[in-house]
Amino acid sequence: MFDVLVYLYENYWRPEACPEPDQLRRKLSAVGFESDEIRDALQWLDGLDDSGAPLLAAPARLSQRVYLPREEDQLGPEGLGFLRFLESAGVLTPELREQTIDRAMAAGDGPLPLDELKIILLMLFWSRGEEPDALVLDELFDVPEDRVIH
């Protein structure tokens, strides 16, 4: 599923640029994706529109999110730490955090690898037609093993 999402992110500037679902299915199939991967990805994308994430009035620094045990299991310690890092940096609003959690829970059984959580965040920005700032993009595309320590 995540390979399909990355393909969509890389090949379509905005969600509106994607073809109609039937044509998109055929196109993804022609590229080589399996039908179950395509189905799962398109169902997951449908959830972006109706994620039902509440809009929180309190600024992020005044609110605190208590995670349910199943959310902790799905996100894993690395994912939870990453979300907290983005929140403390002022990048992740409460609304975006809730949408991220909702889409992570819809991604299947956890724990979700950090790379897949980053793809979820990219897809949320993509679905809103927003380009994250350069520092956020750098963090989302960063591979810790590739870092050079000076």
PDB file of C-alpha atoms in Angstrom:
ATOM      1  CA  MET A   1       0.000   0.000   0.000  1.00  0.00           C
ATOM      2  CA  PHE A   2       2.729   2.479   0.935  1.00  0.00           C
ATOM      3  CA  ASP A   3       4.513   1.974  -2.390  1.00  0.00           C
ATOM      4  CA  VAL A   4       1.311   3.030  -4.169  1.00  0.00           C
ATOM      5  CA  LEU A   5       0.999   6.113  -1.939  1.00  0.00           C
ATOM      6  CA  VAL A   6       4.593   7.115  -2.641  1.00  0.00           C
ATOM      7  CA  TYR A   7       3.993   6.634  -6.361  1.00  0.00           C
ATOM      8  CA  LEU A   8       0.951   8.938  -6.213  1.00  0.00           C
ATOM      9  CA  TYR A   9       2.886  11.545  -4.227  1.00  0.00           C
ATOM     10  CA  GLU A  10       5.756  11.505  -6.694  1.00  0.00           C
ATOM     11  CA  ASN A  11       3.655  11.487  -9.881  1.00  0.00           C
ATOM     12  CA  TYR A  12       0.669  13.731  -9.149  1.00  0.00           C
ATOM     13  CA  TRP A  13       1.155  17.310  -8.038  1.00  0.00           C
ATOM     14  CA  ARG A  14      -2.156  17.410  -6.172  1.00  0.00           C
ATOM     15  CA  PRO A  15      -4.934  14.902  -5.486  1.00  0.00           C
ATOM     16  CA  GLU A  16      -7.084  16.692  -8.060  1.00  0.00           C
ATOM     17  CA  ALA A  17      -4.498  15.773 -10.703  1.00  0.00           C
ATOM     18  CA  CYS A  18      -5.203  12.078 -10.193  1.00  0.00           C
ATOM     19  CA  PRO A  19      -7.463  10.420 -12.738  1.00  0.00           C
ATOM     20  CA  GLU A  20     -10.874   9.068 -11.764  1.00  0.00           C
ATOM     21  CA  PRO A  21     -10.666   5.984  -9.479  1.00  0.00           C
ATOM     22  CA  ASP A  22     -11.310   3.384 -12.221  1.00  0.00           C
ATOM     23  CA  GLN A  23      -8.755   4.925 -14.551  1.00  0.00           C
ATOM     24  CA  LEU A  24      -6.292   5.319 -11.667  1.00  0.00           C
ATOM     25  CA  ARG A  25      -6.698   1.626 -10.786  1.00  0.00           C
ATOM     26  CA  ARG A  26      -5.911   0.656 -14.384  1.00  0.00           C
ATOM     27  CA  LYS A  27      -2.946   3.021 -14.520  1.00  0.00           C
ATOM     28  CA  LEU A  28      -1.503   1.711 -11.230  1.00  0.00           C
ATOM     29  CA  SER A  29      -2.029  -1.852 -12.391  1.00  0.00           C
ATOM     30  CA  ALA A  30      -0.227  -1.085 -15.656  1.00  0.00           C
ATOM     31  CA  VAL A  31       2.705   0.327 -13.693  1.00  0.00           C
ATOM     32  CA  GLY A  32       2.971  -3.015 -11.899  1.00  0.00           C
ATOM     33  CA  PHE A  33       1.146  -2.669  -8.591  1.00  0.00           C
ATOM     34  CA  GLU A  34      -0.883  -5.621  -7.346  1.00  0.00           C
ATOM     35  CA  SER A  35      -4.679  -5.213  -7.184  1.00  0.00           C
ATOM     36  CA  ASP A  36      -4.807  -5.684  -3.392  1.00  0.00           C
ATOM     37  CA  GLU A  37      -2.141  -2.970  -2.907  1.00  0.00           C
ATOM     38  CA  ILE A  38      -4.116  -0.622  -5.141  1.00  0.00           C
ATOM     39  CA  ARG A  39      -7.392  -1.378  -3.356  1.00  0.00           C
ATOM     40  CA  ASP A  40      -5.860  -0.832   0.088  1.00  0.00           C
ATOM     41  CA  ALA A  41      -4.183   2.427  -0.953  1.00  0.00           C
ATOM     42  CA  LEU A  42      -7.328   3.856  -2.547  1.00  0.00           C
ATOM     43  CA  GLN A  43      -9.434   2.895   0.483  1.00  0.00           C
ATOM     44  CA  TRP A  44      -6.856   4.522   2.726  1.00  0.00           C
ATOM     45  CA  LEU A  45      -6.921   7.676   0.586  1.00  0.00           C
ATOM     46  CA  ASP A  46     -10.734   7.772   0.763  1.00  0.00           C
ATOM     47  CA  GLY A  47     -10.325   8.050   4.527  1.00  0.00           C
ATOM     48  CA  LEU A  48      -8.412  11.313   4.123  1.00  0.00           C
ATOM     49  CA  ASP A  49     -11.639  13.064   3.193  1.00  0.00           C
ATOM     50  CA  ASP A  50     -13.706  11.730   6.054  1.00  0.00           C
ATOM     51  CA  SER A  51     -11.150  11.141   8.799  1.00  0.00           C
ATOM     52  CA  GLY A  52     -13.392  13.014  11.228  1.00  0.00           C
ATOM     53  CA  ALA A  53     -10.429  14.443  13.095  1.00  0.00           C
ATOM     54  CA  PRO A  54     -11.705  17.069  15.505  1.00  0.00           C
ATOM     55  CA  LEU A  55     -10.542  20.639  15.196  1.00  0.00           C
ATOM     56  CA  LEU A  56      -8.982  21.565  18.510  1.00  0.00           C
ATOM     57  CA  ALA A  57      -9.230  25.175  19.615  1.00  0.00           C
ATOM     58  CA  ALA A  58      -6.339  25.053  22.095  1.00  0.00           C
ATOM     59  CA  PRO A  59      -2.846  25.774  20.765  1.00  0.00           C
ATOM     60  CA  ALA A  60      -0.605  22.714  20.638  1.00  0.00           C
ATOM     61  CA  ARG A  61       1.580  23.905  23.509  1.00  0.00           C
ATOM     62  CA  LEU A  62      -1.459  24.134  25.808  1.00  0.00           C
ATOM     63  CA  SER A  63      -2.899  20.760  24.929  1.00  0.00           C
ATOM     64  CA  GLN A  64      -1.673  17.299  25.716  1.00  0.00           C
ATOM     65  CA  ARG A  65      -2.587  14.141  23.841  1.00  0.00           C
ATOM     66  CA  VAL A  66      -3.097  10.963  25.828  1.00  0.00           C
ATOM     67  CA  TYR A  67      -2.680   7.975  23.544  1.00  0.00           C
ATOM     68  CA  LEU A  68      -4.828   4.875  23.816  1.00  0.00           C
ATOM     69  CA  PRO A  69      -2.906   1.621  24.268  1.00  0.00           C
ATOM     70  CA  ARG A  70      -3.843   0.470  20.747  1.00  0.00           C
ATOM     71  CA  GLU A  71      -2.563   3.801  19.350  1.00  0.00           C
ATOM     72  CA  GLU A  72       0.704   3.370  21.241  1.00  0.00           C
ATOM     73  CA  ASP A  73       1.011  -0.160  19.860  1.00  0.00           C
ATOM     74  CA  GLN A  74       0.281   0.988  16.315  1.00  0.00           C
ATOM     75  CA  LEU A  75       2.616   4.005  16.347  1.00  0.00           C
ATOM     76  CA  GLY A  76       5.368   2.374  18.386  1.00  0.00           C
ATOM     77  CA  PRO A  77       7.876   4.283  20.520  1.00  0.00           C
ATOM     78  CA  GLU A  78       9.764   5.645  17.518  1.00  0.00           C
ATOM     79  CA  GLY A  79       6.592   6.974  15.868  1.00  0.00           C
ATOM     80  CA  LEU A  80       5.306   8.517  19.098  1.00  0.00           C
ATOM     81  CA  GLY A  81       8.658  10.222  19.619  1.00  0.00           C
ATOM     82  CA  PHE A  82       8.612  11.549  16.074  1.00  0.00           C
ATOM     83  CA  LEU A  83       5.107  12.998  16.496  1.00  0.00           C
ATOM     84  CA  ARG A  84       6.136  14.625  19.785  1.00  0.00           C
ATOM     85  CA  PHE A  85       9.230  16.065  18.129  1.00  0.00           C
ATOM     86  CA  LEU A  86       7.156  17.600  15.314  1.00  0.00           C
ATOM     87  CA  GLU A  87       4.657  18.990  17.837  1.00  0.00           C
ATOM     88  CA  SER A  88       7.380  20.548  19.978  1.00  0.00           C
ATOM     89  CA  ALA A  89       8.908  22.099  16.843  1.00  0.00           C
ATOM     90  CA  GLY A  90       5.545  23.722  16.083  1.00  0.00           C
ATOM     91  CA  VAL A  91       5.175  21.839  12.807  1.00  0.00           C
ATOM     92  CA  LEU A  92       2.406  19.437  13.767  1.00  0.00           C
ATOM     93  CA  THR A  93      -0.876  21.125  14.682  1.00  0.00           C
ATOM     94  CA  PRO A  94      -3.351  19.271  16.883  1.00  0.00           C
ATOM     95  CA  GLU A  95      -5.635  18.791  13.857  1.00  0.00           C
ATOM     96  CA  LEU A  96      -2.837  17.330  11.733  1.00  0.00           C
ATOM     97  CA  ARG A  97      -1.707  15.132  14.629  1.00  0.00           C
ATOM     98  CA  GLU A  98      -5.218  13.681  14.966  1.00  0.00           C
ATOM     99  CA  GLN A  99      -5.469  13.066  11.229  1.00  0.00           C
ATOM    100  CA  THR A 100      -2.057  11.407  11.293  1.00  0.00           C
ATOM    101  CA  ILE A 101      -3.132   9.110  14.120  1.00  0.00           C
ATOM    102  CA  ASP A 102      -6.400   8.311  12.334  1.00  0.00           C
ATOM    103  CA  ARG A 103      -4.616   7.381   9.094  1.00  0.00           C
ATOM    104  CA  ALA A 104      -1.932   5.422  10.982  1.00  0.00           C
ATOM    105  CA  MET A 105      -4.655   3.394  12.672  1.00  0.00           C
ATOM    106  CA  ALA A 106      -6.228   2.741   9.262  1.00  0.00           C
ATOM    107  CA  ALA A 107      -2.913   1.484   7.868  1.00  0.00           C
ATOM    108  CA  GLY A 108      -3.161  -1.970   9.447  1.00  0.00           C
ATOM    109  CA  ASP A 109      -1.605  -3.722  12.380  1.00  0.00           C
ATOM    110  CA  GLY A 110       1.382  -2.120  14.063  1.00  0.00           C
ATOM    111  CA  PRO A 111       3.814  -1.207  15.071  1.00  0.00           C
ATOM    112  CA  LEU A 112       4.025   1.057  12.069  1.00  0.00           C
ATOM    113  CA  PRO A 113       7.602   1.622  10.835  1.00  0.00           C
ATOM    114  CA  LEU A 114       8.757   5.239  11.082  1.00  0.00           C
ATOM    115  CA  ASP A 115       9.219   5.421   7.302  1.00  0.00           C
ATOM    116  CA  GLU A 116       5.540   4.577   6.807  1.00  0.00           C
ATOM    117  CA  LEU A 117       4.463   7.178   9.386  1.00  0.00           C
ATOM    118  CA  LYS A 118       6.473   9.752   7.437  1.00  0.00           C
ATOM    119  CA  ILE A 119       4.670   8.707   4.246  1.00  0.00           C
ATOM    120  CA  ILE A 120       1.355   9.228   6.038  1.00  0.00           C
ATOM    121  CA  LEU A 121       2.391  12.762   6.958  1.00  0.00           C
ATOM    122  CA  LEU A 122       3.505  13.477   3.392  1.00  0.00           C
ATOM    123  CA  MET A 123       0.175  12.208   2.075  1.00  0.00           C
ATOM    124  CA  LEU A 124      -1.740  14.407   4.518  1.00  0.00           C
ATOM    125  CA  PHE A 125       0.131  17.484   3.305  1.00  0.00           C
ATOM    126  CA  TRP A 126      -0.393  16.309  -0.282  1.00  0.00           C
ATOM    127  CA  SER A 127      -4.128  15.792   0.217  1.00  0.00           C
ATOM    128  CA  ARG A 128      -4.446  19.348   1.521  1.00  0.00           C
ATOM    129  CA  GLY A 129      -2.528  20.712  -1.442  1.00  0.00           C
ATOM    130  CA  GLU A 130       0.167  22.020   0.899  1.00  0.00           C
ATOM    131  CA  GLU A 131       3.900  21.803   0.487  1.00  0.00           C
ATOM    132  CA  PRO A 132       5.618  21.366   3.854  1.00  0.00           C
ATOM    133  CA  ASP A 133       8.420  23.820   4.480  1.00  0.00           C
ATOM    134  CA  ALA A 134      11.966  22.761   3.645  1.00  0.00           C
ATOM    135  CA  LEU A 135      12.876  21.735   7.193  1.00  0.00           C
ATOM    136  CA  VAL A 136       9.823  19.480   7.467  1.00  0.00           C
ATOM    137  CA  LEU A 137      10.539  17.906   4.087  1.00  0.00           C
ATOM    138  CA  ASP A 138      14.130  17.323   5.151  1.00  0.00           C
ATOM    139  CA  GLU A 139      12.949  15.567   8.320  1.00  0.00           C
ATOM    140  CA  LEU A 140      10.384  13.478   6.436  1.00  0.00           C
ATOM    141  CA  PHE A 141      12.914  12.343   3.837  1.00  0.00           C
ATOM    142  CA  ASP A 142      15.818  11.964   6.272  1.00  0.00           C
ATOM    143  CA  VAL A 143      17.355   8.520   6.708  1.00  0.00           C
ATOM    144  CA  PRO A 144      19.300   8.435  10.018  1.00  0.00           C
ATOM    145  CA  GLU A 145      21.780   5.865   8.664  1.00  0.00           C
ATOM    146  CA  ASP A 146      22.799   8.368   5.971  1.00  0.00           C
ATOM    147  CA  ARG A 147      23.697  11.135   8.430  1.00  0.00           C
ATOM    148  CA  VAL A 148      27.328  12.139   8.613  1.00  0.00           C
ATOM    149  CA  ILE A 149      28.621  12.952  12.071  1.00  0.00           C
ATOM    150  CA  HIS A 150      31.164  15.769  12.059  1.00  0.00           C
TER     151      HIS A 150
END
